[in-house]
PDB file of C-alpha atoms in Angstrom:
ATOM      1  CA  GLN A 174      -3.880  -5.867  -0.400  1.00 93.00           C
ATOM      2  CA  VAL A 175      -5.038  -6.735  -4.006  1.00 95.00           C
ATOM      3  CA  GLN A 176      -2.071  -7.846  -5.807  1.00 97.00           C
ATOM      4  CA  LEU A 177      -1.426  -9.108  -9.609  1.00 98.00           C
ATOM      5  CA  VAL A 178       1.903 -10.982 -10.472  1.00 98.00           C
ATOM      6  CA  GLU A 179       2.724 -11.467 -13.809  1.00 98.00           C
ATOM      7  CA  SER A 180       5.220 -14.769 -15.037  1.00 97.00           C
ATOM      8  CA  GLY A 181       6.398 -17.171 -18.094  1.00 97.00           C
ATOM      9  CA  GLY A 182       7.725 -13.783 -20.450  1.00 96.00           C
ATOM     10  CA  GLY A 183      11.235 -13.840 -22.169  1.00 97.00           C
ATOM     11  CA  LEU A 184      12.935 -13.724 -25.066  1.00 97.00           C
ATOM     12  CA  VAL A 185      12.242 -15.982 -28.390  1.00 97.00           C
ATOM     13  CA  GLN A 186      11.928 -16.254 -31.971  1.00 98.00           C
ATOM     14  CA  PRO A 187       9.478 -15.444 -34.520  1.00 98.00           C
ATOM     15  CA  GLY A 188       7.163 -17.912 -35.093  1.00 98.00           C
ATOM     16  CA  ALA A 189       7.558 -18.883 -31.065  1.00 98.00           C
ATOM     17  CA  SER A 190       4.800 -19.927 -28.232  1.00 98.00           C
ATOM     18  CA  LEU A 191       4.499 -18.571 -24.748  1.00 98.00           C
ATOM     19  CA  ARG A 192       2.412 -18.517 -22.030  1.00 98.00           C
ATOM     20  CA  LEU A 193       1.795 -15.977 -19.844  1.00 98.00           C
ATOM     21  CA  SER A 194       0.137 -16.442 -16.104  1.00 98.00           C
ATOM     22  CA  CYS A 195      -0.539 -13.684 -14.524  1.00 98.00           C
ATOM     23  CA  GLN A 196      -1.579 -15.130 -10.177  1.00 98.00           C
ATOM     24  CA  ALA A 197      -4.016 -12.704  -8.266  1.00 98.00           C
ATOM     25  CA  SER A 198      -4.306 -12.188  -4.171  1.00 97.00           C
ATOM     26  CA  GLY A 199      -5.983 -10.330  -2.024  1.00 95.00           C
ATOM     27  CA  LEU A 200      -9.918  -9.667  -4.717  1.00 95.00           C
ATOM     28  CA  THR A 201     -12.073 -12.130  -4.687  1.00 95.00           C
ATOM     29  CA  PHE A 202     -11.060 -13.653  -8.059  1.00 97.00           C
ATOM     30  CA  ARG A 203     -14.273 -14.980  -9.509  1.00 96.00           C
ATOM     31  CA  SER A 204     -16.027 -11.160  -9.085  1.00 96.00           C
ATOM     32  CA  TYR A 205     -13.520  -9.718 -11.902  1.00 97.00           C
ATOM     33  CA  ALA A 206     -13.265 -10.382 -15.452  1.00 98.00           C
ATOM     34  CA  MET A 207      -9.711 -10.556 -16.372  1.00 98.00           C
ATOM     35  CA  GLY A 208      -8.176  -9.334 -19.255  1.00 98.00           C
ATOM     36  CA  TRP A 209      -4.729  -8.394 -20.990  1.00 98.00           C
ATOM     37  CA  PHE A 210      -2.726  -5.821 -21.729  1.00 98.00           C
ATOM     38  CA  ARG A 211       0.764  -4.757 -24.073  1.00 98.00           C
ATOM     39  CA  GLN A 212       2.696  -1.578 -23.641  1.00 97.00           C
ATOM     40  CA  ALA A 213       5.411  -1.519 -26.073  1.00 96.00           C
ATOM     41  CA  PRO A 214       8.256   1.253 -26.494  1.00 90.00           C
ATOM     42  CA  GLY A 215       7.111   4.549 -27.200  1.00 93.00           C
ATOM     43  CA  LYS A 216       3.785   3.381 -27.593  1.00 96.00           C
ATOM     44  CA  ASP A 217      -0.099   4.063 -25.285  1.00 96.00           C
ATOM     45  CA  ARG A 218      -0.979   0.661 -23.915  1.00 95.00           C
ATOM     46  CA  GLU A 219      -2.999  -1.818 -26.705  1.00 96.00           C
ATOM     47  CA  PHE A 220      -6.052  -4.161 -25.232  1.00 97.00           C
ATOM     48  CA  VAL A 221      -4.894  -7.117 -26.271  1.00 98.00           C
ATOM     49  CA  ALA A 222      -7.499  -9.820 -24.370  1.00 98.00           C
ATOM     50  CA  VAL A 223     -10.633 -10.150 -21.687  1.00 98.00           C
ATOM     51  CA  ILE A 224     -12.333 -12.838 -19.912  1.00 98.00           C
ATOM     52  CA  SER A 225     -15.558 -12.970 -18.185  1.00 97.00           C
ATOM     53  CA  TRP A 226     -15.617 -14.033 -14.900  1.00 97.00           C
ATOM     54  CA  ASN A 227     -16.744 -17.996 -15.307  1.00 95.00           C
ATOM     55  CA  GLY A 228     -14.861 -17.394 -18.717  1.00 94.00           C
ATOM     56  CA  GLY A 229     -18.688 -17.979 -20.581  1.00 96.00           C
ATOM     57  CA  ARG A 230     -16.689 -14.716 -22.860  1.00 97.00           C
ATOM     58  CA  THR A 231     -13.962 -13.662 -24.233  1.00 98.00           C
ATOM     59  CA  ASN A 232     -12.652 -10.853 -26.886  1.00 97.00           C
ATOM     60  CA  TYR A 233      -9.545 -10.026 -28.307  1.00 97.00           C
ATOM     61  CA  ALA A 234      -8.292  -7.145 -30.353  1.00 97.00           C
ATOM     62  CA  ASP A 235      -7.851  -7.973 -34.432  1.00 97.00           C
ATOM     63  CA  SER A 236      -3.653  -8.099 -34.136  1.00 97.00           C
ATOM     64  CA  VAL A 237      -4.344 -11.084 -31.503  1.00 98.00           C
ATOM     65  CA  SER A 238      -7.184 -12.569 -32.500  1.00 97.00           C
ATOM     66  CA  GLY A 239      -6.273 -16.054 -33.821  1.00 97.00           C
ATOM     67  CA  ARG A 240      -2.739 -16.580 -32.257  1.00 98.00           C
ATOM     68  CA  PHE A 241      -3.466 -15.934 -28.639  1.00 98.00           C
ATOM     69  CA  THR A 242      -5.889 -17.558 -26.270  1.00 98.00           C
ATOM     70  CA  ILE A 243      -7.202 -16.026 -22.586  1.00 98.00           C
ATOM     71  CA  SER A 244      -8.297 -18.601 -19.882  1.00 98.00           C
ATOM     72  CA  ARG A 245      -8.303 -18.887 -16.225  1.00 98.00           C
ATOM     73  CA  ASP A 246      -8.764 -20.957 -13.297  1.00 98.00           C
ATOM     74  CA  ASN A 247     -10.895 -19.520 -10.737  1.00 97.00           C
ATOM     75  CA  ALA A 248      -9.548 -22.476  -8.266  1.00 97.00           C
ATOM     76  CA  ARG A 249      -6.035 -21.346  -8.311  1.00 97.00           C
ATOM     77  CA  ASN A 250      -7.037 -17.701  -9.255  1.00 98.00           C
ATOM     78  CA  THR A 251      -4.738 -17.135 -12.562  1.00 98.00           C
ATOM     79  CA  VAL A 252      -5.894 -15.727 -16.146  1.00 98.00           C
ATOM     80  CA  ASP A 253      -3.094 -17.175 -19.065  1.00 98.00           C
ATOM     81  CA  LEU A 254      -2.079 -16.109 -22.734  1.00 98.00           C
ATOM     82  CA  GLN A 255      -0.747 -18.824 -24.862  1.00 98.00           C
ATOM     83  CA  MET A 256       0.767 -17.259 -27.675  1.00 98.00           C
ATOM     84  CA  ASN A 257       1.529 -18.789 -30.788  1.00 98.00           C
ATOM     85  CA  SER A 258       2.959 -18.021 -33.894  1.00 98.00           C
ATOM     86  CA  LEU A 259       4.770 -14.625 -32.337  1.00 98.00           C
ATOM     87  CA  LYS A 260       5.788 -11.691 -34.421  1.00 98.00           C
ATOM     88  CA  PRO A 261       8.334  -9.280 -33.589  1.00 97.00           C
ATOM     89  CA  GLU A 262       5.856  -6.497 -33.125  1.00 96.00           C
ATOM     90  CA  ASP A 263       4.184  -8.783 -29.793  1.00 98.00           C
ATOM     91  CA  THR A 264       7.616  -7.547 -28.412  1.00 98.00           C
ATOM     92  CA  ALA A 265       6.205  -5.674 -25.082  1.00 98.00           C
ATOM     93  CA  VAL A 266       4.809  -5.275 -21.817  1.00 98.00           C
ATOM     94  CA  TYR A 267       2.196  -8.324 -21.266  1.00 98.00           C
ATOM     95  CA  SER A 268      -0.147  -6.781 -18.027  1.00 98.00           C
ATOM     96  CA  CYS A 269      -3.049  -8.641 -16.477  1.00 98.00           C
ATOM     97  CA  ALA A 270      -5.573  -6.511 -14.624  1.00 98.00           C
ATOM     98  CA  ALA A 271      -9.149  -6.868 -12.834  1.00 98.00           C
ATOM     99  CA  GLY A 272     -12.596  -5.634 -13.646  1.00 96.00           C
ATOM    100  CA  SER A 273     -14.936  -5.353 -15.503  1.00 95.00           C
ATOM    101  CA  PHE A 274     -15.730  -7.286 -18.904  1.00 96.00           C
ATOM    102  CA  TYR A 275     -16.570  -3.826 -20.378  1.00 95.00           C
ATOM    103  CA  GLY A 276     -14.338  -1.530 -18.903  1.00 94.00           C
ATOM    104  CA  LEU A 277     -10.836  -4.015 -20.067  1.00 95.00           C
ATOM    105  CA  GLY A 278     -11.984  -3.548 -23.257  1.00 92.00           C
ATOM    106  CA  GLN A 279     -12.088  -0.518 -23.000  1.00 92.00           C
ATOM    107  CA  ASN A 280      -8.566  -0.446 -21.402  1.00 91.00           C
ATOM    108  CA  THR A 281      -9.971   0.048 -18.265  1.00 92.00           C
ATOM    109  CA  GLY A 282      -9.500  -2.392 -15.207  1.00 92.00           C
ATOM    110  CA  ASN A 283      -9.391  -1.760 -11.410  1.00 93.00           C
ATOM    111  CA  HIS A 284      -6.341  -3.217 -10.142  1.00 96.00           C
ATOM    112  CA  TRP A 285      -2.589  -3.963 -12.295  1.00 97.00           C
ATOM    113  CA  GLY A 286      -0.184  -5.827 -12.546  1.00 97.00           C
ATOM    114  CA  GLN A 287       3.859  -4.467 -12.711  1.00 96.00           C
ATOM    115  CA  GLY A 288       3.858  -6.697 -16.259  1.00 96.00           C
ATOM    116  CA  THR A 289       6.366  -9.041 -17.239  1.00 98.00           C
ATOM    117  CA  GLN A 290       8.746  -8.618 -20.992  1.00 98.00           C
ATOM    118  CA  VAL A 291       7.954 -10.169 -24.125  1.00 98.00           C
ATOM    119  CA  ILE A 292      10.518 -10.093 -26.972  1.00 98.00           C
ATOM    120  CA  VAL A 293       9.690 -11.442 -30.411  1.00 98.00           C
ATOM    121  CA  SER A 294      13.225 -11.507 -31.976  1.00 97.00           C
ATOM    122  CA  SER A 295      15.729 -13.388 -34.096  1.00 94.00           C
TER     123      SER A 295
END
């Protein structure tokens, strides 16, 4: 079955960097756009970033643009999210998802991971 497993979360101070990774299995990885999403306590799931099947197109939420970078490795079936200049408001559970480029940008995906916790606090 399809599995998306996130890793790399943790507790960091404001201004620090963190790199999340999502390992995919059970699907034809290069057939999917991949996205990162986050959900803070008491809030709805929020789109963070999306990358096309070949990495040629990316899109970011305004709140992370210029600080976060999404990338993928189709040989390893992984998609990463490099997060720099982290802020307390970035605190959330971060999940990856597989789907269409447009659908992921609309917070809709075919397959979802369980998520990894990121806490930004001094």
